Amino acid sequence: DAGVIQSPRHEVTEMGQEVTLRCKPISGHDYLFWYRQTMMRGLELLIYFNNNVPIDDSGMPEDRFSAKMPNASFSTLKIQPSEPRDSAVYFCASSELWTGENIQYFGAGTRLSVL
Amino acid sequence: RKEVEQDPGPFNVPEGATVAFNCTYSNSASQSFFWYRQDCRKEPKLLMSVYSSGNEDGRFTAQLNRASQYISLLIRDSKLSDSATYLCVVTGFLGDYKLSFGAGTTVTVRA
């Protein structure tokens, strides 16, 4: 399997622009997670889905952030409008729970810079 | 209080040395525990799960102390390639699939 695939790997945008991050989970995994990592706050969970349904979005910082999972093989995280404080590395991870353990596999991340 | 707290280090050790560090967690109902490894500018990757009885994976030994709510990781015979940030990870109660990550412990192994 190719693993979790994220795109783009790097994104530089100007304040106020819309940013869309994309994720393809590992085939067969039924959970998908979006994280944000910064030096100050570490790795924070933003939202997670089970079978394409959002389960917990309590980590989404504000209404400017939205996430969708239209099918089992694709998810997006959108920031509109973007602000400089959104600059961070955004990771997507997926897991399958039938093993009984919540082992998450991470994508390579999208490094976002908002100027 | 943070859910998961780690000594940030850095731990700077020579090759061949043993290094050990802990992490504490606040939720006594936590069910699963892991150590993830993150290399500079890379994604976190699972290093090992942590079981109640303690477990080893080669040069790595993980221990769980539920009474005191801490997890430990010990690395024996350190290699240069062990240089990384080690993230302590805890899940919540049964059925809660969120992972709580510690801020990480940085280990640097020098030649």
mmCIF file with all atom_site columns, C-alpha atoms in Angstrom:
data_model
loop_
_atom_site.group_PDB
_atom_site.id
_atom_site.type_symbol
_atom_site.label_atom_id
_atom_site.label_alt_id
_atom_site.label_comp_id
_atom_site.label_asym_id
_atom_site.label_entity_id
_atom_site.label_seq_id
_atom_site.pdbx_PDB_ins_code
_atom_site.Cartn_x
_atom_site.Cartn_y
_atom_site.Cartn_z
_atom_site.occupancy
_atom_site.B_iso_or_equiv
_atom_site.pdbx_formal_charge
_atom_site.auth_seq_id
_atom_site.auth_comp_id
_atom_site.auth_asym_id
_atom_site.auth_atom_id
_atom_site.pdbx_PDB_model_num
ATOM 1   C CA . ASP A 1 1   ? 0.000   0.000  0.000  1.00 0.00 ? 1   ASP A CA 1
ATOM 2   C CA . ALA A 1 2   ? 1.215   3.522  -0.728 1.00 0.00 ? 2   ALA A CA 1
ATOM 3   C CA . GLY A 1 3   ? 0.353   4.745  2.735  1.00 0.00 ? 3   GLY A CA 1
ATOM 4   C CA . VAL A 1 4   ? -1.533  7.927  3.559  1.00 0.00 ? 4   VAL A CA 1
ATOM 5   C CA . ILE A 1 5   ? -1.089  10.448 0.777  1.00 0.00 ? 5   ILE A CA 1
ATOM 6   C CA . GLN A 1 6   ? -1.366  14.170 1.351  1.00 0.00 ? 6   GLN A CA 1
ATOM 7   C CA . SER A 1 7   ? -1.231  17.035 -1.088 1.00 0.00 ? 7   SER A CA 1
ATOM 8   C CA . PRO A 1 8   ? 0.188   19.515 -1.541 1.00 0.00 ? 8   PRO A CA 1
ATOM 9   C CA . ARG A 1 9   ? 3.380   18.935 0.431  1.00 0.00 ? 9   ARG A CA 1
ATOM 10  C CA . HIS A 1 10  ? 4.007   22.652 0.704  1.00 0.00 ? 10  HIS A CA 1
ATOM 11  C CA . GLU A 1 11  ? 1.621   25.571 0.401  1.00 0.00 ? 11  GLU A CA 1
ATOM 12  C CA . VAL A 1 12  ? 2.453   29.232 0.594  1.00 0.00 ? 12  VAL A CA 1
ATOM 13  C CA . THR A 1 13  ? -0.435  31.634 0.435  1.00 0.00 ? 13  THR A CA 1
ATOM 14  C CA . GLU A 1 14  ? -1.396  35.132 1.390  1.00 0.00 ? 14  GLU A CA 1
ATOM 15  C CA . MET A 1 15  ? -3.614  36.088 4.261  1.00 0.00 ? 15  MET A CA 1
ATOM 16  C CA . GLY A 1 16  ? -7.268  35.999 3.310  1.00 0.00 ? 16  GLY A CA 1
ATOM 17  C CA . GLN A 1 17  ? -6.906  33.317 0.645  1.00 0.00 ? 17  GLN A CA 1
ATOM 18  C CA . GLU A 1 18  ? -8.685  29.989 0.723  1.00 0.00 ? 18  GLU A CA 1
ATOM 19  C CA . VAL A 1 19  ? -6.513  26.937 1.327  1.00 0.00 ? 19  VAL A CA 1
ATOM 20  C CA . THR A 1 20  ? -7.544  23.344 0.638  1.00 0.00 ? 20  THR A CA 1
ATOM 21  C CA . LEU A 1 21  ? -5.517  20.418 1.917  1.00 0.00 ? 21  LEU A CA 1
ATOM 22  C CA . ARG A 1 22  ? -6.147  16.927 0.605  1.00 0.00 ? 22  ARG A CA 1
ATOM 23  C CA . CYS A 1 23  ? -5.761  13.449 2.010  1.00 0.00 ? 23  CYS A CA 1
ATOM 24  C CA . LYS A 1 24  ? -6.116  9.917  0.698  1.00 0.00 ? 24  LYS A CA 1
ATOM 25  C CA . PRO A 1 25  ? -6.201  7.386  3.545  1.00 0.00 ? 25  PRO A CA 1
ATOM 26  C CA . ILE A 1 26  ? -4.895  3.850  3.413  1.00 0.00 ? 26  ILE A CA 1
ATOM 27  C CA . SER A 1 27  ? -7.384  1.654  1.584  1.00 0.00 ? 27  SER A CA 1
ATOM 28  C CA . GLY A 1 28  ? -9.626  -0.217 3.974  1.00 0.00 ? 28  GLY A CA 1
ATOM 29  C CA . HIS A 1 29  ? -9.042  2.084  6.918  1.00 0.00 ? 29  HIS A CA 1
ATOM 30  C CA . ASP A 1 30  ? -12.289 3.323  8.403  1.00 0.00 ? 30  ASP A CA 1
ATOM 31  C CA . TYR A 1 31  ? -10.973 6.165  10.560 1.00 0.00 ? 31  TYR A CA 1
ATOM 32  C CA . LEU A 1 32  ? -9.410  9.382  9.308  1.00 0.00 ? 32  LEU A CA 1
ATOM 33  C CA . PHE A 1 33  ? -7.856  12.073 11.469 1.00 0.00 ? 33  PHE A CA 1
ATOM 34  C CA . TRP A 1 34  ? -6.659  15.620 10.752 1.00 0.00 ? 34  TRP A CA 1
ATOM 35  C CA . TYR A 1 35  ? -3.927  17.083 12.986 1.00 0.00 ? 35  TYR A CA 1
ATOM 36  C CA . ARG A 1 36  ? -2.047  20.363 13.161 1.00 0.00 ? 36  ARG A CA 1
ATOM 37  C CA . GLN A 1 37  ? 1.497   20.612 14.509 1.00 0.00 ? 37  GLN A CA 1
ATOM 38  C CA . THR A 1 38  ? 3.265   23.765 15.649 1.00 0.00 ? 38  THR A CA 1
ATOM 39  C CA . MET A 1 39  ? 6.293   24.344 17.834 1.00 0.00 ? 39  MET A CA 1
ATOM 40  C CA . MET A 1 40  ? 4.199   26.128 20.425 1.00 0.00 ? 40  MET A CA 1
ATOM 41  C CA . ARG A 1 41  ? 1.263   23.725 20.690 1.00 0.00 ? 41  ARG A CA 1
ATOM 42  C CA . GLY A 1 42  ? 2.655   20.428 19.494 1.00 0.00 ? 42  GLY A CA 1
ATOM 43  C CA . LEU A 1 43  ? 0.389   17.959 17.699 1.00 0.00 ? 43  LEU A CA 1
ATOM 44  C CA . GLU A 1 44  ? -3.311  18.779 18.031 1.00 0.00 ? 44  GLU A CA 1
ATOM 45  C CA . LEU A 1 45  ? -6.239  16.755 16.769 1.00 0.00 ? 45  LEU A CA 1
ATOM 46  C CA . LEU A 1 46  ? -8.599  18.902 14.715 1.00 0.00 ? 46  LEU A CA 1
ATOM 47  C CA . ILE A 1 47  ? -11.285 16.446 13.622 1.00 0.00 ? 47  ILE A CA 1
ATOM 48  C CA . TYR A 1 48  ? -11.794 12.766 12.944 1.00 0.00 ? 48  TYR A CA 1
ATOM 49  C CA . PHE A 1 49  ? -14.136 10.717 10.785 1.00 0.00 ? 49  PHE A CA 1
ATOM 50  C CA . ASN A 1 50  ? -15.454 7.184  11.023 1.00 0.00 ? 50  ASN A CA 1
ATOM 51  C CA . ASN A 1 51  ? -16.805 5.666  7.815  1.00 0.00 ? 51  ASN A CA 1
ATOM 52  C CA . ASN A 1 52  ? -16.820 9.144  6.242  1.00 0.00 ? 52  ASN A CA 1
ATOM 53  C CA . VAL A 1 53  ? -18.920 10.650 9.058  1.00 0.00 ? 53  VAL A CA 1
ATOM 54  C CA . PRO A 1 54  ? -17.405 13.389 11.259 1.00 0.00 ? 54  PRO A CA 1
ATOM 55  C CA . ILE A 1 55  ? -17.353 12.103 14.821 1.00 0.00 ? 55  ILE A CA 1
ATOM 56  C CA . ASP A 1 56  ? -15.555 14.780 16.796 1.00 0.00 ? 56  ASP A CA 1
ATOM 57  C CA . ASP A 1 57  ? -14.697 18.241 15.508 1.00 0.00 ? 57  ASP A CA 1
ATOM 58  C CA . SER A 1 58  ? -14.076 19.820 18.902 1.00 0.00 ? 58  SER A CA 1
ATOM 59  C CA . GLY A 1 59  ? -10.478 20.527 17.947 1.00 0.00 ? 59  GLY A CA 1
ATOM 60  C CA . MET A 1 60  ? -11.356 22.664 14.945 1.00 0.00 ? 60  MET A CA 1
ATOM 61  C CA . PRO A 1 61  ? -10.132 26.107 15.993 1.00 0.00 ? 61  PRO A CA 1
ATOM 62  C CA . GLU A 1 62  ? -12.910 28.221 14.520 1.00 0.00 ? 62  GLU A CA 1
ATOM 63  C CA . ASP A 1 63  ? -15.460 28.523 11.760 1.00 0.00 ? 63  ASP A CA 1
ATOM 64  C CA . ARG A 1 64  ? -12.774 29.338 9.236  1.00 0.00 ? 64  ARG A CA 1
ATOM 65  C CA . PHE A 1 65  ? -11.847 25.656 9.294  1.00 0.00 ? 65  PHE A CA 1
ATOM 66  C CA . SER A 1 66  ? -13.986 22.981 7.687  1.00 0.00 ? 66  SER A CA 1
ATOM 67  C CA . ALA A 1 67  ? -13.385 19.349 6.777  1.00 0.00 ? 67  ALA A CA 1
ATOM 68  C CA . LYS A 1 68  ? -15.209 16.925 4.532  1.00 0.00 ? 68  LYS A CA 1
ATOM 69  C CA . MET A 1 69  ? -14.941 13.283 3.619  1.00 0.00 ? 69  MET A CA 1
ATOM 70  C CA . PRO A 1 70  ? -17.133 12.680 0.556  1.00 0.00 ? 70  PRO A CA 1
ATOM 71  C CA . ASN A 1 71  ? -16.004 9.057  0.213  1.00 0.00 ? 71  ASN A CA 1
ATOM 72  C CA . ALA A 1 72  ? -13.784 6.470  1.844  1.00 0.00 ? 72  ALA A CA 1
ATOM 73  C CA . SER A 1 73  ? -10.737 7.417  -0.175 1.00 0.00 ? 73  SER A CA 1
ATOM 74  C CA . PHE A 1 74  ? -10.673 11.201 0.055  1.00 0.00 ? 74  PHE A CA 1
ATOM 75  C CA . SER A 1 75  ? -10.861 13.992 2.596  1.00 0.00 ? 75  SER A CA 1
ATOM 76  C CA . THR A 1 76  ? -10.258 17.729 2.517  1.00 0.00 ? 76  THR A CA 1
ATOM 77  C CA . LEU A 1 77  ? -9.453  20.317 5.134  1.00 0.00 ? 77  LEU A CA 1
ATOM 78  C CA . LYS A 1 78  ? -10.299 23.847 4.091  1.00 0.00 ? 78  LYS A CA 1
ATOM 79  C CA . ILE A 1 79  ? -9.303  27.139 5.660  1.00 0.00 ? 79  ILE A CA 1
ATOM 80  C CA . GLN A 1 80  ? -11.197 30.193 4.494  1.00 0.00 ? 80  GLN A CA 1
ATOM 81  C CA . PRO A 1 81  ? -10.018 32.878 4.971  1.00 0.00 ? 81  PRO A CA 1
ATOM 82  C CA . SER A 1 82  ? -6.497  31.913 5.993  1.00 0.00 ? 82  SER A CA 1
ATOM 83  C CA . GLU A 1 83  ? -4.521  33.871 8.584  1.00 0.00 ? 83  GLU A CA 1
ATOM 84  C CA . PRO A 1 84  ? -0.798  33.923 9.431  1.00 0.00 ? 84  PRO A CA 1
ATOM 85  C CA . ARG A 1 85  ? -1.474  32.077 12.701 1.00 0.00 ? 85  ARG A CA 1
ATOM 86  C CA . ASP A 1 86  ? -2.706  29.108 10.652 1.00 0.00 ? 86  ASP A CA 1
ATOM 87  C CA . SER A 1 87  ? 0.868   28.487 9.538  1.00 0.00 ? 87  SER A CA 1
ATOM 88  C CA . ALA A 1 88  ? 1.713   24.964 10.660 1.00 0.00 ? 88  ALA A CA 1
ATOM 89  C CA . VAL A 1 89  ? 2.227   21.422 9.432  1.00 0.00 ? 89  VAL A CA 1
ATOM 90  C CA . TYR A 1 90  ? -1.082  19.669 8.845  1.00 0.00 ? 90  TYR A CA 1
ATOM 91  C CA . PHE A 1 91  ? -1.077  15.889 9.059  1.00 0.00 ? 91  PHE A CA 1
ATOM 92  C CA . CYS A 1 92  ? -3.694  13.415 8.004  1.00 0.00 ? 92  CYS A CA 1
ATOM 93  C CA . ALA A 1 93  ? -3.717  9.949  9.568  1.00 0.00 ? 93  ALA A CA 1
ATOM 94  C CA . SER A 1 94  ? -5.830  6.837  9.131  1.00 0.00 ? 94  SER A CA 1
ATOM 95  C CA . SER A 1 95  ? -6.442  3.702  11.130 1.00 0.00 ? 95  SER A CA 1
ATOM 96  C CA . GLU A 1 96  ? -8.500  0.547  11.236 1.00 0.00 ? 96  GLU A CA 1
ATOM 97  C CA . LEU A 1 97  ? -10.017 -0.463 14.515 1.00 0.00 ? 97  LEU A CA 1
ATOM 98  C CA . TRP A 1 98  ? -10.776 -4.103 13.902 1.00 0.00 ? 98  TRP A CA 1
ATOM 99  C CA . THR A 1 99  ? -7.337  -4.936 15.235 1.00 0.00 ? 99  THR A CA 1
ATOM 100 C CA . GLY A 1 100 ? -8.467  -3.579 18.600 1.00 0.00 ? 100 GLY A CA 1
ATOM 101 C CA . GLU A 1 101 ? -5.709  -1.025 18.715 1.00 0.00 ? 101 GLU A CA 1
ATOM 102 C CA . ASN A 1 102 ? -5.929  2.531  17.464 1.00 0.00 ? 102 ASN A CA 1
ATOM 103 C CA . ILE A 1 103 ? -2.655  2.540  15.547 1.00 0.00 ? 103 ILE A CA 1
ATOM 104 C CA . GLN A 1 104 ? -2.627  5.555  13.294 1.00 0.00 ? 104 GLN A CA 1
ATOM 105 C CA . TYR A 1 105 ? -0.575  5.895  10.144 1.00 0.00 ? 105 TYR A CA 1
ATOM 106 C CA . PHE A 1 106 ? 0.373   9.424  9.201  1.00 0.00 ? 106 PHE A CA 1
ATOM 107 C CA . GLY A 1 107 ? 0.838   11.057 5.852  1.00 0.00 ? 107 GLY A CA 1
ATOM 108 C CA . ALA A 1 108 ? 3.918   13.135 5.140  1.00 0.00 ? 108 ALA A CA 1
ATOM 109 C CA . GLY A 1 109 ? 2.058   16.326 5.995  1.00 0.00 ? 109 GLY A CA 1
ATOM 110 C CA . THR A 1 110 ? 1.353   19.639 4.313  1.00 0.00 ? 110 THR A CA 1
ATOM 111 C CA . ARG A 1 111 ? 3.573   22.507 5.413  1.00 0.00 ? 111 ARG A CA 1
ATOM 112 C CA . LEU A 1 112 ? 1.407   25.636 5.242  1.00 0.00 ? 112 LEU A CA 1
ATOM 113 C CA . SER A 1 113 ? 2.782   29.151 5.344  1.00 0.00 ? 113 SER A CA 1
ATOM 114 C CA . VAL A 1 114 ? 0.332   32.034 5.383  1.00 0.00 ? 114 VAL A CA 1
ATOM 115 C CA . LEU A 1 115 ? 2.007   35.360 4.707  1.00 0.00 ? 115 LEU A CA 1
ATOM 116 C CA . ARG B 2 1   ? -2.941  20.352 33.290 1.00 0.00 ? 1   ARG B CA 1
ATOM 117 C CA . LYS B 2 2   ? -1.979  18.780 29.978 1.00 0.00 ? 2   LYS B CA 1
ATOM 118 C CA . GLU B 2 3   ? -3.294  15.300 29.261 1.00 0.00 ? 3   GLU B CA 1
ATOM 119 C CA . VAL B 2 4   ? 0.165   13.974 28.456 1.00 0.00 ? 4   VAL B CA 1
ATOM 120 C CA . GLU B 2 5   ? 3.376   15.507 29.761 1.00 0.00 ? 5   GLU B CA 1
ATOM 121 C CA . GLN B 2 6   ? 6.906   14.659 28.752 1.00 0.00 ? 6   GLN B CA 1
ATOM 122 C CA . ASP B 2 7   ? 10.360  15.876 29.638 1.00 0.00 ? 7   ASP B CA 1
ATOM 123 C CA . PRO B 2 8   ? 11.307  17.719 26.446 1.00 0.00 ? 8   PRO B CA 1
ATOM 124 C CA . GLY B 2 9   ? 15.020  16.969 26.865 1.00 0.00 ? 9   GLY B CA 1
ATOM 125 C CA . PRO B 2 10  ? 17.139  17.125 24.904 1.00 0.00 ? 10  PRO B CA 1
ATOM 126 C CA . PHE B 2 11  ? 18.911  13.976 25.951 1.00 0.00 ? 11  PHE B CA 1
ATOM 127 C CA . ASN B 2 12  ? 22.351  14.077 24.415 1.00 0.00 ? 12  ASN B CA 1
ATOM 128 C CA . VAL B 2 13  ? 24.052  10.695 24.691 1.00 0.00 ? 13  VAL B CA 1
ATOM 129 C CA . PRO B 2 14  ? 27.051  8.937  23.135 1.00 0.00 ? 14  PRO B CA 1
ATOM 130 C CA . GLU B 2 15  ? 26.648  5.939  20.879 1.00 0.00 ? 15  GLU B CA 1
ATOM 131 C CA . GLY B 2 16  ? 26.241  2.758  22.844 1.00 0.00 ? 16  GLY B CA 1
ATOM 132 C CA . ALA B 2 17  ? 24.752  4.464  25.872 1.00 0.00 ? 17  ALA B CA 1
ATOM 133 C CA . THR B 2 18  ? 21.419  3.700  27.470 1.00 0.00 ? 18  THR B CA 1
ATOM 134 C CA . VAL B 2 19  ? 18.837  6.459  27.646 1.00 0.00 ? 19  VAL B CA 1
ATOM 135 C CA . ALA B 2 20  ? 15.489  6.384  29.384 1.00 0.00 ? 20  ALA B CA 1
ATOM 136 C CA . PHE B 2 21  ? 12.676  8.851  29.814 1.00 0.00 ? 21  PHE B CA 1
ATOM 137 C CA . ASN B 2 22  ? 9.120   8.951  31.069 1.00 0.00 ? 22  ASN B CA 1
ATOM 138 C CA . CYS B 2 23  ? 5.809   10.497 30.297 1.00 0.00 ? 23  CYS B CA 1
ATOM 139 C CA . THR B 2 24  ? 2.851   11.029 32.606 1.00 0.00 ? 24  THR B CA 1
ATOM 140 C CA . TYR B 2 25  ? -0.819  11.059 31.687 1.00 0.00 ? 25  TYR B CA 1
ATOM 141 C CA . SER B 2 26  ? -3.729  12.593 33.530 1.00 0.00 ? 26  SER B CA 1
ATOM 142 C CA . ASN B 2 27  ? -6.707  10.450 32.524 1.00 0.00 ? 27  ASN B CA 1
ATOM 143 C CA . SER B 2 28  ? -6.823  7.358  34.696 1.00 0.00 ? 28  SER B CA 1
ATOM 144 C CA . ALA B 2 29  ? -9.371  5.831  32.291 1.00 0.00 ? 29  ALA B CA 1
ATOM 145 C CA . SER B 2 30  ? -6.872  5.802  29.430 1.00 0.00 ? 30  SER B CA 1
ATOM 146 C CA . GLN B 2 31  ? -6.866  2.464  27.656 1.00 0.00 ? 31  GLN B CA 1
ATOM 147 C CA . SER B 2 32  ? -4.036  2.328  25.150 1.00 0.00 ? 32  SER B CA 1
ATOM 148 C CA . PHE B 2 33  ? -0.521  3.668  25.156 1.00 0.00 ? 33  PHE B CA 1
ATOM 149 C CA . PHE B 2 34  ? 2.073   4.081  22.455 1.00 0.00 ? 34  PHE B CA 1
ATOM 150 C CA . TRP B 2 35  ? 5.436   5.539  21.667 1.00 0.00 ? 35  TRP B CA 1
ATOM 151 C CA . TYR B 2 36  ? 5.728   7.244  18.305 1.00 0.00 ? 36  TYR B CA 1
ATOM 152 C CA . ARG B 2 37  ? 8.935   8.488  16.774 1.00 0.00 ? 37  ARG B CA 1
ATOM 153 C CA . GLN B 2 38  ? 9.205   11.668 14.735 1.00 0.00 ? 38  GLN B CA 1
ATOM 154 C CA . ASP B 2 39  ? 12.280  12.590 12.746 1.00 0.00 ? 39  ASP B CA 1
ATOM 155 C CA . CYS B 2 40  ? 12.977  16.206 11.915 1.00 0.00 ? 40  CYS B CA 1
ATOM 156 C CA . ARG B 2 41  ? 10.458  17.552 9.398  1.00 0.00 ? 41  ARG B CA 1
ATOM 157 C CA . LYS B 2 42  ? 8.840   14.123 8.997  1.00 0.00 ? 42  LYS B CA 1
ATOM 158 C CA . GLU B 2 43  ? 5.603   12.539 10.095 1.00 0.00 ? 43  GLU B CA 1
ATOM 159 C CA . PRO B 2 44  ? 5.175   10.628 13.372 1.00 0.00 ? 44  PRO B CA 1
ATOM 160 C CA . LYS B 2 45  ? 5.559   6.873  13.047 1.00 0.00 ? 45  LYS B CA 1
ATOM 161 C CA . LEU B 2 46  ? 4.600   4.176  15.487 1.00 0.00 ? 46  LEU B CA 1
ATOM 162 C CA . LEU B 2 47  ? 7.586   2.892  17.404 1.00 0.00 ? 47  LEU B CA 1
ATOM 163 C CA . MET B 2 48  ? 5.792   0.491  19.705 1.00 0.00 ? 48  MET B CA 1
ATOM 164 C CA . SER B 2 49  ? 2.654   -0.119 21.682 1.00 0.00 ? 49  SER B CA 1
ATOM 165 C CA . VAL B 2 50  ? 2.951   -0.226 25.455 1.00 0.00 ? 50  VAL B CA 1
ATOM 166 C CA . TYR B 2 51  ? 1.363   -3.137 27.283 1.00 0.00 ? 51  TYR B CA 1
ATOM 167 C CA . SER B 2 52  ? 0.580   -3.505 30.955 1.00 0.00 ? 52  SER B CA 1
ATOM 168 C CA . SER B 2 53  ? 3.158   -6.228 31.374 1.00 0.00 ? 53  SER B CA 1
ATOM 169 C CA . GLY B 2 54  ? 5.861   -4.197 29.668 1.00 0.00 ? 54  GLY B CA 1
ATOM 170 C CA . ASN B 2 55  ? 7.308   -5.110 26.329 1.00 0.00 ? 55  ASN B CA 1
ATOM 171 C CA . GLU B 2 56  ? 10.528  -5.129 24.364 1.00 0.00 ? 56  GLU B CA 1
ATOM 172 C CA . ASP B 2 57  ? 11.278  -4.606 20.715 1.00 0.00 ? 57  ASP B CA 1
ATOM 173 C CA . GLY B 2 58  ? 14.944  -5.151 20.103 1.00 0.00 ? 58  GLY B CA 1
ATOM 174 C CA . ARG B 2 59  ? 16.846  -2.409 21.899 1.00 0.00 ? 59  ARG B CA 1
ATOM 175 C CA . PHE B 2 60  ? 13.657  -0.647 22.998 1.00 0.00 ? 60  PHE B CA 1
ATOM 176 C CA . THR B 2 61  ? 11.784  -1.421 26.205 1.00 0.00 ? 61  THR B CA 1
ATOM 177 C CA . ALA B 2 62  ? 8.491   0.175  27.182 1.00 0.00 ? 62  ALA B CA 1
ATOM 178 C CA . GLN B 2 63  ? 6.863   0.040  30.589 1.00 0.00 ? 63  GLN B CA 1
ATOM 179 C CA . LEU B 2 64  ? 3.469   1.117  31.865 1.00 0.00 ? 64  LEU B CA 1
ATOM 180 C CA . ASN B 2 65  ? 2.702   2.006  35.459 1.00 0.00 ? 65  ASN B CA 1
ATOM 181 C CA . ARG B 2 66  ? -1.051  2.472  35.780 1.00 0.00 ? 66  ARG B CA 1
ATOM 182 C CA . ALA B 2 67  ? -0.952  3.207  39.509 1.00 0.00 ? 67  ALA B CA 1
ATOM 183 C CA . SER B 2 68  ? 1.346   6.170  39.013 1.00 0.00 ? 68  SER B CA 1
ATOM 184 C CA . GLN B 2 69  ? 0.039   6.951  35.533 1.00 0.00 ? 69  GLN B CA 1
ATOM 185 C CA . TYR B 2 70  ? 3.304   7.005  33.695 1.00 0.00 ? 70  TYR B CA 1
ATOM 186 C CA . ILE B 2 71  ? 4.919   5.302  30.723 1.00 0.00 ? 71  ILE B CA 1
ATOM 187 C CA . SER B 2 72  ? 8.610   4.871  30.136 1.00 0.00 ? 72  SER B CA 1
ATOM 188 C CA . LEU B 2 73  ? 10.849  4.159  27.188 1.00 0.00 ? 73  LEU B CA 1
ATOM 189 C CA . LEU B 2 74  ? 14.374  2.814  27.465 1.00 0.00 ? 74  LEU B CA 1
ATOM 190 C CA . ILE B 2 75  ? 16.777  2.618  24.571 1.00 0.00 ? 75  ILE B CA 1
ATOM 191 C CA . ARG B 2 76  ? 19.793  0.362  24.974 1.00 0.00 ? 76  ARG B CA 1
ATOM 192 C CA . ASP B 2 77  ? 22.992  0.484  22.926 1.00 0.00 ? 77  ASP B CA 1
ATOM 193 C CA . SER B 2 78  ? 21.987  3.780  21.301 1.00 0.00 ? 78  SER B CA 1
ATOM 194 C CA . LYS B 2 79  ? 22.670  4.240  17.593 1.00 0.00 ? 79  LYS B CA 1
ATOM 195 C CA . LEU B 2 80  ? 23.098  7.463  15.679 1.00 0.00 ? 80  LEU B CA 1
ATOM 196 C CA . SER B 2 81  ? 19.882  6.587  13.880 1.00 0.00 ? 81  SER B CA 1
ATOM 197 C CA . ASP B 2 82  ? 17.973  6.713  17.171 1.00 0.00 ? 82  ASP B CA 1
ATOM 198 C CA . SER B 2 83  ? 18.265  10.509 17.137 1.00 0.00 ? 83  SER B CA 1
ATOM 199 C CA . ALA B 2 84  ? 14.684  11.727 16.939 1.00 0.00 ? 84  ALA B CA 1
ATOM 200 C CA . THR B 2 85  ? 11.804  13.097 18.962 1.00 0.00 ? 85  THR B CA 1
ATOM 201 C CA . TYR B 2 86  ? 9.858   10.449 20.832 1.00 0.00 ? 86  TYR B CA 1
ATOM 202 C CA . LEU B 2 87  ? 6.165   11.160 21.323 1.00 0.00 ? 87  LEU B CA 1
ATOM 203 C CA . CYS B 2 88  ? 4.192   9.607  24.148 1.00 0.00 ? 88  CYS B CA 1
ATOM 204 C CA . VAL B 2 89  ? 0.648   8.849  23.006 1.00 0.00 ? 89  VAL B CA 1
ATOM 205 C CA . VAL B 2 90  ? -2.399  7.945  25.048 1.00 0.00 ? 90  VAL B CA 1
ATOM 206 C CA . THR B 2 91  ? -5.962  7.127  24.076 1.00 0.00 ? 91  THR B CA 1
ATOM 207 C CA . GLY B 2 92  ? -9.004  7.841  26.138 1.00 0.00 ? 92  GLY B CA 1
ATOM 208 C CA . PHE B 2 93  ? -11.648 5.543  27.487 1.00 0.00 ? 93  PHE B CA 1
ATOM 209 C CA . LEU B 2 94  ? -12.811 2.481  25.585 1.00 0.00 ? 94  LEU B CA 1
ATOM 210 C CA . GLY B 2 95  ? -14.503 3.628  22.420 1.00 0.00 ? 95  GLY B CA 1
ATOM 211 C CA . ASP B 2 96  ? -12.720 6.972  22.327 1.00 0.00 ? 96  ASP B CA 1
ATOM 212 C CA . TYR B 2 97  ? -10.468 6.859  19.307 1.00 0.00 ? 97  TYR B CA 1
ATOM 213 C CA . LYS B 2 98  ? -8.707  10.155 19.813 1.00 0.00 ? 98  LYS B CA 1
ATOM 214 C CA . LEU B 2 99  ? -5.016  10.077 20.507 1.00 0.00 ? 99  LEU B CA 1
ATOM 215 C CA . SER B 2 100 ? -3.471  12.573 22.913 1.00 0.00 ? 100 SER B CA 1
ATOM 216 C CA . PHE B 2 101 ? 0.134   13.347 22.086 1.00 0.00 ? 101 PHE B CA 1
ATOM 217 C CA . GLY B 2 102 ? 2.821   14.561 24.410 1.00 0.00 ? 102 GLY B CA 1
ATOM 218 C CA . ALA B 2 103 ? 5.056   17.362 23.203 1.00 0.00 ? 103 ALA B CA 1
ATOM 219 C CA . GLY B 2 104 ? 7.900   14.916 22.679 1.00 0.00 ? 104 GLY B CA 1
ATOM 220 C CA . THR B 2 105 ? 11.306  14.083 24.130 1.00 0.00 ? 105 THR B CA 1
ATOM 221 C CA . THR B 2 106 ? 14.249  14.871 21.895 1.00 0.00 ? 106 THR B CA 1
ATOM 222 C CA . VAL B 2 107 ? 17.120  12.412 21.868 1.00 0.00 ? 107 VAL B CA 1
ATOM 223 C CA . THR B 2 108 ? 20.407  13.126 20.139 1.00 0.00 ? 108 THR B CA 1
ATOM 224 C CA . VAL B 2 109 ? 22.953  10.332 19.863 1.00 0.00 ? 109 VAL B CA 1
ATOM 225 C CA . ARG B 2 110 ? 26.472  11.541 19.113 1.00 0.00 ? 110 ARG B CA 1
ATOM 226 C CA . ALA B 2 111 ? 29.377  9.600  17.654 1.00 0.00 ? 111 ALA B CA 1
#
